[in-house]
PDB file of C-alpha atoms and ligand atoms in Angstrom:
ATOM      1  CA  MET A 126      11.931 -30.271 -28.014  1.00  0.00           C
ATOM      2  CA  ARG A 127       9.731 -27.553 -29.429  1.00  0.00           C
ATOM      3  CA  ILE A 128      11.435 -24.160 -29.537  1.00  0.00           C
ATOM      4  CA  TRP A 129       9.735 -20.813 -28.929  1.00  0.00           C
ATOM      5  CA  ALA A 130      11.062 -17.266 -29.182  1.00  0.00           C
ATOM      6  CA  HIS A 131      10.819 -15.592 -25.773  1.00  0.00           C
ATOM      7  CA  ARG A 132       9.733 -11.944 -26.201  1.00  0.00           C
ATOM      8  CA  GLY A 133      10.755 -12.472 -29.854  1.00  0.00           C
ATOM      9  CA  CYS A 134      14.461 -12.937 -30.622  1.00  0.00           C
ATOM     10  CA  SER A 135      15.329 -11.032 -27.477  1.00  0.00           C
ATOM     11  CA  GLN A 136      19.053 -11.746 -27.234  1.00  0.00           C
ATOM     12  CA  ARG A 137      20.064  -9.972 -30.432  1.00  0.00           C
ATOM     13  CA  TYR A 138      17.120  -7.565 -30.752  1.00  0.00           C
ATOM     14  CA  PRO A 139      15.341  -5.503 -28.100  1.00  0.00           C
ATOM     15  CA  GLU A 140      12.698  -7.685 -26.411  1.00  0.00           C
ATOM     16  CA  ASN A 141       9.027  -7.362 -27.391  1.00  0.00           C
ATOM     17  CA  THR A 142       9.726  -5.147 -30.405  1.00  0.00           C
ATOM     18  CA  VAL A 143       8.795  -5.286 -34.071  1.00  0.00           C
ATOM     19  CA  SER A 144      12.389  -6.213 -34.989  1.00  0.00           C
ATOM     20  CA  ALA A 145      12.503  -9.067 -32.429  1.00  0.00           C
ATOM     21  CA  PHE A 146       9.195 -10.491 -33.700  1.00  0.00           C
ATOM     22  CA  THR A 147      10.047 -10.017 -37.371  1.00  0.00           C
ATOM     23  CA  LYS A 148      13.323 -11.914 -36.898  1.00  0.00           C
ATOM     24  CA  ALA A 149      11.550 -14.698 -34.994  1.00  0.00           C
ATOM     25  CA  SER A 150       8.880 -15.038 -37.677  1.00  0.00           C
ATOM     26  CA  GLU A 151      11.630 -15.765 -40.220  1.00  0.00           C
ATOM     27  CA  ILE A 152      13.126 -18.738 -38.326  1.00  0.00           C
ATOM     28  CA  LYS A 153      12.341 -22.049 -39.979  1.00  0.00           C
ATOM     29  CA  GLY A 154      11.205 -24.743 -37.562  1.00  0.00           C
ATOM     30  CA  LEU A 155      10.219 -22.355 -34.778  1.00  0.00           C
ATOM     31  CA  THR A 156       7.102 -23.549 -32.947  1.00  0.00           C
ATOM     32  CA  GLY A 157       5.961 -20.163 -31.765  1.00  0.00           C
ATOM     33  CA  ILE A 158       6.556 -16.732 -30.313  1.00  0.00           C
ATOM     34  CA  GLU A 159       5.876 -15.536 -26.785  1.00  0.00           C
ATOM     35  CA  LEU A 160       5.081 -11.947 -25.800  1.00  0.00           C
ATOM     36  CA  ASP A 161       3.697  -9.952 -22.870  1.00  0.00           C
ATOM     37  CA  ILE A 162       0.734  -7.571 -22.871  1.00  0.00           C
ATOM     38  CA  GLN A 163      -0.412  -4.820 -20.520  1.00  0.00           C
ATOM     39  CA  LEU A 164      -2.983  -2.034 -20.770  1.00  0.00           C
ATOM     40  CA  SER A 165      -2.241   1.644 -21.314  1.00  0.00           C
ATOM     41  CA  LYS A 166      -4.164   4.306 -19.364  1.00  0.00           C
ATOM     42  CA  ASP A 167      -6.648   4.601 -22.248  1.00  0.00           C
ATOM     43  CA  GLY A 168      -7.117   0.829 -22.571  1.00  0.00           C
ATOM     44  CA  HIS A 169      -4.815  -0.109 -25.447  1.00  0.00           C
ATOM     45  CA  MET A 170      -3.004  -3.441 -25.307  1.00  0.00           C
ATOM     46  CA  VAL A 171       0.709  -2.779 -25.523  1.00  0.00           C
ATOM     47  CA  VAL A 172       3.477  -5.360 -25.793  1.00  0.00           C
ATOM     48  CA  ILE A 173       5.893  -4.841 -22.938  1.00  0.00           C
ATOM     49  CA  HIS A 174       7.221  -7.038 -20.155  1.00  0.00           C
ATOM     50  CA  ASP A 175       7.685  -4.790 -17.116  1.00  0.00           C
ATOM     51  CA  GLU A 176       4.921  -2.839 -15.405  1.00  0.00           C
ATOM     52  CA  ARG A 177       7.300   0.144 -15.630  1.00  0.00           C
ATOM     53  CA  ILE A 178       8.824   1.480 -18.835  1.00  0.00           C
ATOM     54  CA  ASP A 179      12.164   2.371 -17.238  1.00  0.00           C
ATOM     55  CA  ARG A 180      14.243  -0.704 -18.122  1.00  0.00           C
ATOM     56  CA  THR A 181      13.416  -0.960 -21.809  1.00  0.00           C
ATOM     57  CA  THR A 182      12.704   2.645 -22.879  1.00  0.00           C
ATOM     58  CA  ASP A 183      14.112   6.128 -22.308  1.00  0.00           C
ATOM     59  CA  GLY A 184      11.095   7.005 -20.168  1.00  0.00           C
ATOM     60  CA  THR A 185      10.121   6.474 -16.588  1.00  0.00           C
ATOM     61  CA  GLY A 186       6.905   5.447 -14.829  1.00  0.00           C
ATOM     62  CA  TYR A 187       4.167   2.871 -15.156  1.00  0.00           C
ATOM     63  CA  VAL A 188       2.608   1.637 -18.405  1.00  0.00           C
ATOM     64  CA  LYS A 189      -0.847   2.037 -16.822  1.00  0.00           C
ATOM     65  CA  ASP A 190      -0.279   5.762 -16.210  1.00  0.00           C
ATOM     66  CA  TYR A 191       0.323   6.686 -19.867  1.00  0.00           C
ATOM     67  CA  THR A 192      -2.036   6.854 -22.829  1.00  0.00           C
ATOM     68  CA  LEU A 193      -0.974   5.004 -25.963  1.00  0.00           C
ATOM     69  CA  ALA A 194      -0.009   8.292 -27.633  1.00  0.00           C
ATOM     70  CA  GLU A 195       2.218   9.103 -24.662  1.00  0.00           C
ATOM     71  CA  LEU A 196       3.791   5.634 -24.597  1.00  0.00           C
ATOM     72  CA  LYS A 197       4.583   5.920 -28.295  1.00  0.00           C
ATOM     73  CA  ARG A 198       6.835   8.912 -27.592  1.00  0.00           C
ATOM     74  CA  PHE A 199       9.292   6.795 -25.590  1.00  0.00           C
ATOM     75  CA  LYS A 200      12.207   5.282 -27.455  1.00  0.00           C
ATOM     76  CA  ILE A 201      13.698   1.804 -27.231  1.00  0.00           C
ATOM     77  CA  ALA A 202      17.405   1.743 -28.143  1.00  0.00           C
ATOM     78  CA  ALA A 203      17.999  -0.755 -30.942  1.00  0.00           C
ATOM     79  CA  GLY A 204      21.719  -0.210 -31.618  1.00  0.00           C
ATOM     80  CA  HIS A 205      23.596   1.742 -34.311  1.00  0.00           C
ATOM     81  CA  GLY A 206      21.597   4.860 -33.429  1.00  0.00           C
ATOM     82  CA  LYS A 207      18.304   3.148 -34.316  1.00  0.00           C
ATOM     83  CA  THR A 208      15.267   3.255 -32.064  1.00  0.00           C
ATOM     84  CA  GLU A 209      11.979   1.419 -31.835  1.00  0.00           C
ATOM     85  CA  ARG A 210       8.695   2.119 -30.054  1.00  0.00           C
ATOM     86  CA  ILE A 211       6.548   0.022 -27.743  1.00  0.00           C
ATOM     87  CA  PRO A 212       4.295  -1.918 -30.140  1.00  0.00           C
ATOM     88  CA  THR A 213       0.590  -2.464 -29.722  1.00  0.00           C
ATOM     89  CA  ILE A 214      -0.604  -6.063 -29.961  1.00  0.00           C
ATOM     90  CA  GLU A 215      -2.371  -5.109 -33.205  1.00  0.00           C
ATOM     91  CA  GLU A 216       0.939  -4.035 -34.745  1.00  0.00           C
ATOM     92  CA  VAL A 217       2.522  -7.354 -33.796  1.00  0.00           C
ATOM     93  CA  LEU A 218      -0.424  -9.347 -35.131  1.00  0.00           C
ATOM     94  CA  ASP A 219      -0.134  -7.462 -38.420  1.00  0.00           C
ATOM     95  CA  ILE A 220       3.370  -8.940 -38.772  1.00  0.00           C
ATOM     96  CA  LEU A 221       2.531 -12.472 -37.650  1.00  0.00           C
ATOM     97  CA  GLN A 222      -1.007 -13.146 -38.731  1.00  0.00           C
ATOM     98  CA  GLY A 223      -0.200 -14.707 -42.136  1.00  0.00           C
ATOM     99  CA  LYS A 224       1.888 -17.409 -40.460  1.00  0.00           C
ATOM    100  CA  LEU A 225      -0.545 -17.773 -37.578  1.00  0.00           C
ATOM    101  CA  ARG A 226      -3.471 -18.329 -39.937  1.00  0.00           C
ATOM    102  CA  ASP A 227      -1.465 -20.811 -42.019  1.00  0.00           C
ATOM    103  CA  LYS A 228      -0.624 -22.720 -38.798  1.00  0.00           C
ATOM    104  CA  LYS A 229       3.087 -22.182 -39.428  1.00  0.00           C
ATOM    105  CA  LEU A 230       3.525 -20.474 -36.090  1.00  0.00           C
ATOM    106  CA  LYS A 231       1.820 -20.250 -32.708  1.00  0.00           C
ATOM    107  CA  LEU A 232       1.565 -17.214 -30.492  1.00  0.00           C
ATOM    108  CA  ASN A 233       1.690 -17.344 -26.700  1.00  0.00           C
ATOM    109  CA  ILE A 234       0.146 -14.176 -25.314  1.00  0.00           C
ATOM    110  CA  GLU A 235       1.107 -13.715 -21.682  1.00  0.00           C
ATOM    111  CA  LEU A 236      -1.241 -11.395 -19.814  1.00  0.00           C
ATOM    112  CA  LYS A 237       0.992  -9.485 -17.410  1.00  0.00           C
ATOM    113  CA  ASN A 238      -1.688  -8.953 -14.825  1.00  0.00           C
ATOM    114  CA  SER A 239      -0.536 -10.488 -11.577  1.00  0.00           C
ATOM    115  CA  ILE A 240       0.585  -7.110 -10.171  1.00  0.00           C
ATOM    116  CA  TYR A 241      -2.040  -4.827 -11.769  1.00  0.00           C
ATOM    117  CA  PRO A 242      -5.130  -6.817 -12.786  1.00  0.00           C
ATOM    118  CA  TYR A 243      -5.860  -4.574 -15.824  1.00  0.00           C
ATOM    119  CA  GLU A 244      -9.648  -4.796 -15.656  1.00  0.00           C
ATOM    120  CA  GLY A 245     -11.115  -5.955 -18.967  1.00  0.00           C
ATOM    121  CA  MET A 246      -7.855  -7.028 -20.597  1.00  0.00           C
ATOM    122  CA  GLU A 247      -9.131 -10.607 -20.964  1.00  0.00           C
ATOM    123  CA  SER A 248     -12.192  -9.636 -22.990  1.00  0.00           C
ATOM    124  CA  ARG A 249     -10.219  -7.176 -25.117  1.00  0.00           C
ATOM    125  CA  ILE A 250      -7.602  -9.709 -26.158  1.00  0.00           C
ATOM    126  CA  VAL A 251     -10.057 -12.576 -26.726  1.00  0.00           C
ATOM    127  CA  SER A 252     -12.245 -10.395 -28.898  1.00  0.00           C
ATOM    128  CA  LEU A 253      -9.268  -9.077 -30.892  1.00  0.00           C
ATOM    129  CA  ILE A 254      -7.987 -12.597 -31.544  1.00  0.00           C
ATOM    130  CA  HIS A 255     -11.454 -13.792 -32.584  1.00  0.00           C
ATOM    131  CA  GLY A 256     -11.946 -10.746 -34.795  1.00  0.00           C
ATOM    132  CA  ARG A 257      -8.839 -11.769 -36.724  1.00  0.00           C
ATOM    133  CA  ASN A 258      -9.725 -15.505 -36.779  1.00  0.00           C
ATOM    134  CA  LEU A 259      -6.522 -16.398 -34.994  1.00  0.00           C
ATOM    135  CA  GLU A 260      -7.968 -18.310 -32.061  1.00  0.00           C
ATOM    136  CA  LYS A 261      -6.645 -21.689 -33.216  1.00  0.00           C
ATOM    137  CA  SER A 262      -3.065 -20.421 -33.165  1.00  0.00           C
ATOM    138  CA  VAL A 263      -3.056 -18.586 -29.855  1.00  0.00           C
ATOM    139  CA  ILE A 264      -2.254 -19.830 -26.353  1.00  0.00           C
ATOM    140  CA  TYR A 265      -2.964 -17.487 -23.460  1.00  0.00           C
ATOM    141  CA  SER A 266      -0.926 -17.631 -20.278  1.00  0.00           C
ATOM    142  CA  SER A 267      -0.695 -15.784 -17.001  1.00  0.00           C
ATOM    143  CA  PHE A 268       0.774 -16.125 -13.528  1.00  0.00           C
ATOM    144  CA  TYR A 269      -2.705 -15.116 -12.355  1.00  0.00           C
ATOM    145  CA  ALA A 270      -4.936 -18.216 -12.431  1.00  0.00           C
ATOM    146  CA  ARG A 271      -8.121 -16.148 -11.978  1.00  0.00           C
ATOM    147  CA  SER A 272      -7.373 -14.375 -15.238  1.00  0.00           C
ATOM    148  CA  LEU A 273      -7.173 -17.705 -17.069  1.00  0.00           C
ATOM    149  CA  GLU A 274     -10.532 -18.679 -15.584  1.00  0.00           C
ATOM    150  CA  LYS A 275     -11.997 -15.468 -16.998  1.00  0.00           C
ATOM    151  CA  ILE A 276     -10.584 -16.223 -20.446  1.00  0.00           C
ATOM    152  CA  ARG A 277     -12.015 -19.735 -20.309  1.00  0.00           C
ATOM    153  CA  LEU A 278     -15.457 -18.280 -19.561  1.00  0.00           C
ATOM    154  CA  LEU A 279     -15.149 -15.893 -22.501  1.00  0.00           C
ATOM    155  CA  ASP A 280     -14.168 -18.713 -24.862  1.00  0.00           C
ATOM    156  CA  PRO A 281     -14.464 -22.351 -23.739  1.00  0.00           C
ATOM    157  CA  GLU A 282     -12.283 -23.482 -26.662  1.00  0.00           C
ATOM    158  CA  VAL A 283      -9.159 -21.474 -25.805  1.00  0.00           C
ATOM    159  CA  GLU A 284      -5.822 -23.056 -25.041  1.00  0.00           C
ATOM    160  CA  LEU A 285      -4.408 -21.886 -21.718  1.00  0.00           C
ATOM    161  CA  GLY A 286      -1.035 -22.283 -20.036  1.00  0.00           C
ATOM    162  CA  ILE A 287      -0.551 -21.678 -16.345  1.00  0.00           C
ATOM    163  CA  LEU A 288       2.616 -19.879 -15.342  1.00  0.00           C
ATOM    164  CA  ASP A 289       4.561 -20.137 -12.135  1.00  0.00           C
ATOM    165  CA  THR A 290       8.162 -20.543 -11.114  1.00  0.00           C
ATOM    166  CA  LYS A 291       8.144 -24.042  -9.607  1.00  0.00           C
ATOM    167  CA  CYS A 292       6.827 -26.844 -11.775  1.00  0.00           C
ATOM    168  CA  SER A 293       4.897 -28.237  -8.769  1.00  0.00           C
ATOM    169  CA  ASP A 294       3.141 -24.870  -8.267  1.00  0.00           C
ATOM    170  CA  CYS A 295       2.101 -24.843 -11.926  1.00  0.00           C
ATOM    171  CA  LEU A 296       0.608 -28.303 -11.566  1.00  0.00           C
ATOM    172  CA  TYR A 297      -1.129 -27.338  -8.326  1.00  0.00           C
ATOM    173  CA  LYS A 298      -2.767 -24.352 -10.034  1.00  0.00           C
ATOM    174  CA  LEU A 299      -3.713 -26.432 -13.072  1.00  0.00           C
ATOM    175  CA  LYS A 300      -5.392 -29.026 -10.873  1.00  0.00           C
ATOM    176  CA  GLY A 301      -7.188 -26.215  -9.070  1.00  0.00           C
ATOM    177  CA  GLY A 302      -9.341 -25.897 -12.162  1.00  0.00           C
ATOM    178  CA  CYS A 303      -8.177 -22.680 -13.830  1.00  0.00           C
ATOM    179  CA  GLY A 304      -8.786 -24.377 -17.164  1.00  0.00           C
ATOM    180  CA  ALA A 305      -5.166 -24.581 -18.270  1.00  0.00           C
ATOM    181  CA  ALA A 306      -4.095 -27.550 -20.389  1.00  0.00           C
ATOM    182  CA  ALA A 307      -0.377 -26.847 -20.148  1.00  0.00           C
ATOM    183  CA  ILE A 308       2.081 -25.767 -17.493  1.00  0.00           C
ATOM    184  CA  HIS A 309       4.733 -23.066 -17.968  1.00  0.00           C
ATOM    185  CA  PRO A 310       7.408 -23.394 -15.247  1.00  0.00           C
ATOM    186  CA  TYR A 311      10.840 -21.812 -14.906  1.00  0.00           C
ATOM    187  CA  TRP A 312      13.366 -24.128 -16.568  1.00  0.00           C
ATOM    188  CA  ARG A 313      15.475 -24.355 -13.407  1.00  0.00           C
ATOM    189  CA  ALA A 314      12.543 -25.156 -11.141  1.00  0.00           C
ATOM    190  CA  MET A 315      11.657 -28.612 -12.412  1.00  0.00           C
ATOM    191  CA  ASP A 316      10.969 -29.996  -8.939  1.00  0.00           C
ATOM    192  CA  LEU A 317       8.830 -33.005  -9.909  1.00  0.00           C
ATOM    193  CA  PRO A 318       9.886 -36.449 -11.135  1.00  0.00           C
ATOM    194  CA  SER A 319       9.428 -36.606 -14.896  1.00  0.00           C
ATOM    195  CA  GLU A 320       6.949 -39.532 -14.542  1.00  0.00           C
ATOM    196  CA  VAL A 321       4.509 -37.137 -12.850  1.00  0.00           C
ATOM    197  CA  LEU A 322       4.614 -34.959 -15.966  1.00  0.00           C
ATOM    198  CA  ASN A 323       3.780 -37.748 -18.428  1.00  0.00           C
ATOM    199  CA  GLY A 324       1.064 -36.559 -20.778  1.00  0.00           C
ATOM    200  CA  TYR A 325       1.398 -32.875 -19.885  1.00  0.00           C
ATOM    201  CA  THR A 326       2.625 -30.140 -22.160  1.00  0.00           C
ATOM    202  CA  VAL A 327       5.435 -28.493 -20.199  1.00  0.00           C
ATOM    203  CA  ARG A 328       6.638 -25.241 -21.722  1.00  0.00           C
ATOM    204  CA  ALA A 329       9.609 -24.041 -19.696  1.00  0.00           C
ATOM    205  CA  TRP A 330      10.851 -20.451 -19.756  1.00  0.00           C
ATOM    206  CA  MET A 331      14.230 -18.847 -19.225  1.00  0.00           C
ATOM    207  CA  THR A 332      15.285 -15.431 -18.063  1.00  0.00           C
ATOM    208  CA  GLY A 333      18.396 -13.282 -18.483  1.00  0.00           C
ATOM    209  CA  HIS A 334      20.731 -12.761 -21.440  1.00  0.00           C
ATOM    210  CA  LEU A 335      18.499 -10.185 -23.027  1.00  0.00           C
ATOM    211  CA  TYR A 336      19.560  -7.527 -25.523  1.00  0.00           C
ATOM    212  CA  PRO A 337      21.860  -5.553 -25.265  1.00  0.00           C
ATOM    213  CA  GLU A 338      23.784  -8.183 -23.278  1.00  0.00           C
ATOM    214  CA  LYS A 339      26.316 -10.015 -25.426  1.00  0.00           C
ATOM    215  CA  PRO A 340      25.564 -13.679 -26.253  1.00  0.00           C
ATOM    216  CA  THR A 341      27.434 -16.011 -23.901  1.00  0.00           C
ATOM    217  CA  GLY A 342      27.905 -18.932 -26.263  1.00  0.00           C
ATOM    218  CA  THR A 343      26.616 -21.318 -23.590  1.00  0.00           C
ATOM    219  CA  ARG A 344      24.332 -23.949 -25.071  1.00  0.00           C
ATOM    220  CA  LEU A 345      21.567 -25.891 -23.384  1.00  0.00           C
ATOM    221  CA  ASP A 346      21.496 -29.668 -23.313  1.00  0.00           C
ATOM    222  CA  MET A 347      18.063 -30.265 -24.800  1.00  0.00           C
ATOM    223  CA  GLU A 348      18.175 -34.009 -24.141  1.00  0.00           C
ATOM    224  CA  LEU A 349      18.659 -33.379 -20.441  1.00  0.00           C
ATOM    225  CA  LEU A 350      15.731 -30.971 -20.397  1.00  0.00           C
ATOM    226  CA  GLU A 351      13.549 -33.519 -22.195  1.00  0.00           C
ATOM    227  CA  HIS A 352      14.426 -36.080 -19.549  1.00  0.00           C
ATOM    228  CA  GLN A 353      13.123 -33.659 -16.939  1.00  0.00           C
ATOM    229  CA  GLY A 354       9.748 -33.674 -18.668  1.00  0.00           C
ATOM    230  CA  ILE A 355      10.069 -30.411 -20.615  1.00  0.00           C
ATOM    231  CA  THR A 356       8.330 -30.578 -23.998  1.00  0.00           C
ATOM    232  CA  ASP A 357       8.766 -26.960 -25.129  1.00  0.00           C
ATOM    233  CA  ILE A 358      11.182 -24.179 -24.251  1.00  0.00           C
ATOM    234  CA  PHE A 359      11.004 -20.392 -24.547  1.00  0.00           C
ATOM    235  CA  LEU A 360      14.438 -19.108 -25.559  1.00  0.00           C
ATOM    236  CA  ASN A 361      15.855 -15.624 -26.015  1.00  0.00           C
ATOM    237  CA  GLU A 362      18.041 -16.895 -28.854  1.00  0.00           C
ATOM    238  CA  PRO A 363      16.018 -19.597 -30.619  1.00  0.00           C
ATOM    239  CA  GLU A 364      17.885 -18.818 -33.824  1.00  0.00           C
ATOM    240  CA  VAL A 365      20.995 -20.659 -32.617  1.00  0.00           C
ATOM    241  CA  TYR A 366      19.084 -23.881 -31.946  1.00  0.00           C
ATOM    242  CA  LEU A 367      17.228 -24.049 -35.265  1.00  0.00           C
TER     243      LEU A 367
HETATM  244  O1  G3P B 448       5.799 -16.876 -20.527  1.00  0.00           O
HETATM  245  C1  G3P B 448       7.014 -17.394 -20.132  1.00  0.00           C
HETATM  246  C2  G3P B 448       7.871 -16.347 -19.516  1.00  0.00           C
HETATM  247  O2  G3P B 448       7.900 -15.263 -20.382  1.00  0.00           O
HETATM  248  C3  G3P B 448       7.439 -15.912 -18.153  1.00  0.00           C
HETATM  249  O3  G3P B 448       8.345 -15.054 -17.542  1.00  0.00           O
HETATM  250  O4  G3P B 448       9.145 -12.895 -16.786  1.00  0.00           O
HETATM  251  O5  G3P B 448       9.814 -13.725 -19.012  1.00  0.00           O
HETATM  252  O6  G3P B 448       7.500 -12.961 -18.630  1.00  0.00           O
HETATM  253  P1  G3P B 448       8.708 -13.605 -18.025  1.00  0.00           P
HETATM  254 CA1   CA B 449       6.535 -13.472 -20.663  1.00  0.00          CA
END
């Protein structure tokens, strides 16, 4: 089973922050890191999961309605009186790019564009990744198959993963020709016999148990997940499995 850090190490550090990504980048044996991007009002790619800033920052409103300078004013509580800010994708790449270039780590960039399509986000991210020569270490994913098609047109060599909840819906979208080579289903929605998944890369994702929730101590049975056809898993606490 290949292990990925979901939104960085997001159980013990605030999700999608510099501290969560820095911690993840230090884990030996980690396959890669997953993160989410959206566009600010002035077109900057910021790393944040929700379309609204309310859950993870001290602000309120939509990411798309704030400029980057405005978004940077909002604080993310990081414990012990410390705070962080919403990072730009450039700031995260600055931390990870050594390991990405050395092929020691992969990066899964999820375009959060199934609610707001964020016109032009595909070309911005593809050109940024190319500009830094990181294209061989990046996998793009989205719940929005049309967005993956656009990325494929921008760069025929890219690796794409199609997201959905049910495994069968992922496969349906993949076969629809969005250009994805891998499927990214919810780990509890493996609704296909494992034989059907032979030969596919199946990166399953989890939700819940995010910082500042306390770790539960519950551990996944990786063998069982492998038997279901899962090849990779995005975890909030990869550090306890490696
Ligand atoms: O990319 C896998 C996973 O992150 C998708 O769900 O809601 O955590 O972005 P979500
Ligand atoms: Ca995600």
